[in-house]
Tab-separated table of C-alpha atoms in Angstrom:
chain	number	residue	atom	x	y	z
A	826	MET	CA	73.705	119.951	73.278
A	827	THR	CA	72.065	120.215	76.658
A	828	SER	CA	73.660	121.809	79.673
A	829	LEU	CA	73.969	118.370	81.254
A	830	GLY	CA	75.947	117.148	78.240
A	831	VAL	CA	78.261	120.177	78.413
A	832	GLN	CA	78.878	119.573	82.107
A	833	ALA	CA	79.667	115.913	81.436
A	834	GLN	CA	82.190	116.896	78.747
A	835	ARG	CA	83.856	119.368	81.127
A	836	LEU	CA	84.159	116.687	83.804
A	837	LEU	CA	85.676	114.244	81.323
A	838	ALA	CA	88.096	116.913	80.100
A	839	GLN	CA	89.263	117.515	83.675
A	840	ARG	CA	90.133	113.865	84.225
A	841	ARG	CA	93.758	112.918	84.267
A	842	PRO	CA	95.132	110.999	81.255
A	843	HIS	CA	94.974	107.225	81.690
A	844	GLN	CA	98.062	105.680	83.295
A	845	SER	CA	100.158	103.144	81.455
A	846	PHE	CA	100.383	99.587	82.776
A	847	PHE	CA	103.988	100.125	83.834
A	848	GLU	CA	103.163	103.277	85.812
A	849	SER	CA	100.196	101.616	87.518
A	850	PHE	CA	102.354	98.602	88.360
A	851	ILE	CA	105.105	100.759	89.908
A	852	ARG	CA	102.600	102.794	91.912
A	853	THR	CA	100.944	99.595	93.163
A	854	LEU	CA	104.345	98.230	94.254
A	855	ILE	CA	105.073	101.453	96.139
A	856	ILE	CA	101.731	101.207	97.945
A	857	LEU	CA	102.307	97.527	98.824
A	858	CYS	CA	105.838	98.181	100.129
A	859	ALA	CA	104.637	101.157	102.170
A	860	SER	CA	101.913	98.934	103.652
A	861	LEU	CA	104.557	96.346	104.552
A	862	ALA	CA	106.635	99.063	106.230
A	863	VAL	CA	103.644	100.176	108.329
A	864	ILE	CA	102.955	96.575	109.403
A	865	LEU	CA	106.603	95.868	110.288
A	866	SER	CA	106.935	99.097	112.218
A	867	SER	CA	103.682	98.543	114.120
A	868	ILE	CA	104.699	95.033	115.192
A	869	SER	CA	108.161	96.215	116.172
A	870	ILE	CA	106.834	99.057	118.323
A	871	CYS	CA	104.154	96.930	120.003
A	872	ASP	CA	106.712	94.271	120.967
A	873	GLY	CA	109.321	96.897	121.758
A	874	HIS	CA	112.183	94.599	122.844
A	875	TRP	CA	115.047	95.857	120.708
A	876	LEU	CA	118.362	95.143	122.440
A	877	LEU	CA	119.749	92.195	124.391
A	878	ALA	CA	122.909	93.118	126.294
A	879	GLU	CA	124.317	90.245	128.352
A	880	ASP	CA	121.503	89.372	130.791
A	881	ARG	CA	119.457	92.539	130.203
A	882	LEU	CA	116.774	93.154	127.593
A	883	PHE	CA	116.098	96.791	126.714
A	884	GLY	CA	112.829	97.777	125.143
A	885	LEU	CA	110.754	100.791	124.305
A	886	TRP	CA	108.190	100.035	126.997
A	887	GLN	CA	110.027	97.996	129.622
A	888	PHE	CA	113.355	96.719	130.890
A	889	CYS	CA	113.935	93.014	131.587
A	890	THR	CA	116.593	91.010	133.351
A	891	THR	CA	117.108	87.426	132.284
A	892	SER	CA	118.936	84.424	133.630
A	893	ASN	CA	119.221	80.786	132.575
A	894	GLN	CA	117.179	79.406	135.457
A	895	THR	CA	114.193	81.781	135.530
A	896	ALA	CA	111.831	83.542	133.190
A	897	PRO	CA	112.625	87.182	132.343
A	898	HIS	CA	111.741	89.661	135.063
A	899	CYS	CA	110.362	92.804	133.413
A	900	VAL	CA	109.594	96.214	134.902
A	901	ARG	CA	108.110	99.329	133.341
A	902	ASP	CA	110.234	101.629	135.512
A	903	LEU	CA	113.175	102.143	133.156
A	904	SER	CA	115.189	103.922	135.838
A	905	GLN	CA	115.900	100.473	137.328
A	906	ALA	CA	118.133	99.763	134.332
A	907	HIS	CA	120.721	102.167	135.816
A	908	VAL	CA	121.308	103.862	132.462
A	909	PRO	CA	121.430	107.677	132.677
A	910	GLU	CA	118.410	109.467	131.166
A	911	LEU	CA	116.941	106.200	129.853
A	912	ALA	CA	113.436	106.806	131.224
A	913	TRP	CA	113.080	110.256	129.617
A	914	GLY	CA	114.951	109.383	126.460
A	915	MET	CA	112.836	106.319	125.823
A	916	VAL	CA	109.705	108.503	125.933
A	917	LEU	CA	111.197	110.459	123.020
A	918	ALA	CA	112.224	107.309	121.112
A	919	ARG	CA	108.855	105.590	121.383
A	920	SER	CA	106.935	108.821	120.694
A	921	MET	CA	108.875	109.400	117.481
A	922	ALA	CA	108.503	105.780	116.368
A	923	THR	CA	104.775	105.727	117.129
A	924	LEU	CA	104.173	109.069	115.431
A	925	ALA	CA	106.066	107.738	112.409
A	926	VAL	CA	103.504	104.940	112.050
A	927	VAL	CA	100.590	107.383	112.293
A	928	VAL	CA	102.100	109.706	109.665
A	929	ALA	CA	102.862	106.727	107.406
A	930	ILE	CA	99.237	105.582	107.620
A	931	PHE	CA	98.047	109.010	106.480
A	932	GLY	CA	100.641	109.004	103.694
A	933	LEU	CA	99.525	105.563	102.601
A	934	GLU	CA	95.927	106.756	102.553
A	935	PHE	CA	96.833	109.666	100.256
A	936	LEU	CA	98.668	107.273	97.925
A	937	MET	CA	95.710	104.886	97.712
A	938	VAL	CA	93.138	107.657	97.245
A	939	SER	CA	95.193	109.152	94.423
A	940	GLN	CA	95.058	105.821	92.606
A	941	VAL	CA	91.384	105.083	93.215
A	942	CYS	CA	90.010	108.562	92.456
A	943	GLU	CA	91.778	109.681	89.306
A	944	ASP	CA	91.135	113.388	88.811
A	945	LEU	CA	93.054	116.648	88.435
A	946	HIS	CA	94.305	116.461	92.008
A	947	SER	CA	95.546	112.860	91.910
A	948	ARG	CA	99.132	113.901	91.217
A	949	HIS	CA	99.063	116.315	94.178
A	950	LYS	CA	97.579	113.637	96.463
A	951	TRP	CA	100.311	111.234	95.398
A	952	ALA	CA	102.989	113.862	96.070
A	953	MET	CA	101.475	114.632	99.488
A	954	GLY	CA	101.422	110.921	100.361
A	955	SER	CA	105.065	110.561	99.323
A	956	VAL	CA	106.070	113.599	101.398
A	957	LEU	CA	104.237	112.144	104.421
A	958	LEU	CA	106.148	108.871	103.942
A	959	LEU	CA	109.369	110.897	103.924
A	960	VAL	CA	108.344	112.639	107.166
A	961	SER	CA	107.523	109.212	108.596
A	962	PHE	CA	111.005	107.998	107.667
A	963	VAL	CA	112.593	110.968	109.467
A	964	LEU	CA	110.541	110.263	112.604
A	965	SER	CA	111.214	106.519	112.481
A	966	PHE	CA	114.933	106.996	111.951
A	967	GLY	CA	114.970	109.602	114.739
A	968	GLY	CA	113.387	107.059	117.088
A	969	LEU	CA	115.978	104.446	116.155
A	970	LEU	CA	118.828	106.919	116.508
A	971	SER	CA	117.692	108.169	119.911
A	972	PHE	CA	117.399	104.529	121.099
A	973	LEU	CA	120.958	103.860	119.942
A	974	ILE	CA	122.324	107.048	121.524
A	975	LEU	CA	120.667	106.255	124.851
A	976	LEU	CA	122.094	102.733	124.949
A	977	ARG	CA	125.400	103.425	123.183
A	978	ASN	CA	127.429	101.704	125.957
A	979	GLN	CA	125.372	98.490	125.759
A	980	VAL	CA	125.089	98.263	121.964
A	981	ARG	CA	126.619	95.228	120.275
A	982	LEU	CA	125.717	94.314	116.707
A	983	ILE	CA	124.681	90.781	117.662
A	984	GLY	CA	122.578	92.121	120.547
A	985	PHE	CA	119.900	93.666	118.353
A	986	THR	CA	116.703	91.646	118.305
A	987	LEU	CA	114.519	90.764	115.344
A	988	MET	CA	112.140	93.555	116.380
A	989	PHE	CA	114.911	96.149	116.102
A	990	TRP	CA	115.800	94.908	112.625
A	991	SER	CA	112.114	94.984	111.674
A	992	GLU	CA	111.955	98.658	112.646
A	993	PHE	CA	115.194	99.338	110.789
A	994	THR	CA	113.812	97.611	107.666
A	995	ALA	CA	110.530	99.521	107.967
A	996	SER	CA	112.416	102.797	108.215
A	997	PHE	CA	114.474	101.912	105.144
A	998	LEU	CA	111.333	100.921	103.201
A	999	LEU	CA	109.640	104.202	104.120
A	1000	PHE	CA	112.617	106.112	102.735
A	1001	LEU	CA	112.753	104.097	99.503
A	1002	ASN	CA	109.003	104.370	98.921
A	1003	ALA	CA	108.944	108.106	99.607
A	1004	ILE	CA	111.814	108.819	97.226
A	1005	SER	CA	110.415	106.432	94.593
A	1006	GLY	CA	106.960	107.978	94.897
A	1007	LEU	CA	108.285	111.483	94.422
A	1008	HIS	CA	110.475	110.360	91.530
A	1009	ILE	CA	107.720	108.504	89.647
A	1010	ASN	CA	105.452	111.495	90.169
A	1011	SER	CA	107.999	113.897	88.675
A	1012	LEU	CA	108.663	111.540	85.745
A	1013	THR	CA	105.010	111.044	84.889
A	1014	HIS	CA	104.367	114.782	85.204
A	1015	SER	CA	107.105	115.549	82.707
A	1016	TRP	CA	105.750	112.823	80.364
A	1017	GLY	CA	102.270	114.320	80.660
A	1018	GLN	CA	103.544	117.718	79.565
């Protein structure tokens, strides 16, 4: 056998065993749900209006006052909302939420690459992507929590906007996908052994 043939056999021997249909299906669902979480979170952060309290609309980027007769009057100077530490606290909330999206995109990339390029390191890429989704969940939830703490006196359950619930859903999806990704990876590793 030629040296080229020996090298080809070594490369084939290093490849990961072929995934079952069920495993591929589950991994594809995790990738699709993580993509949905990134999209929901991105839309929610770009819009940024998360809480309606009486005639005031609180957002990540601006503060608005509304009335029945006129269109909402919005300002970027959050100190005009007369809520203590809102301007500085909102910088933290939006930074955490935005960073969560960036980390989730990198995690999603690792997940997709692990499925497209099946080799010895695919399992490690999948695990790294799942860990990044978990970090993204922590950041996203931290952004939500800091928003709620800042506006704790104005918070009413019916005051949350659709954009807030989109971010909440995205955060929940990131958590579920991260845990599911790590779990399926540990199961398939034990099956492989």
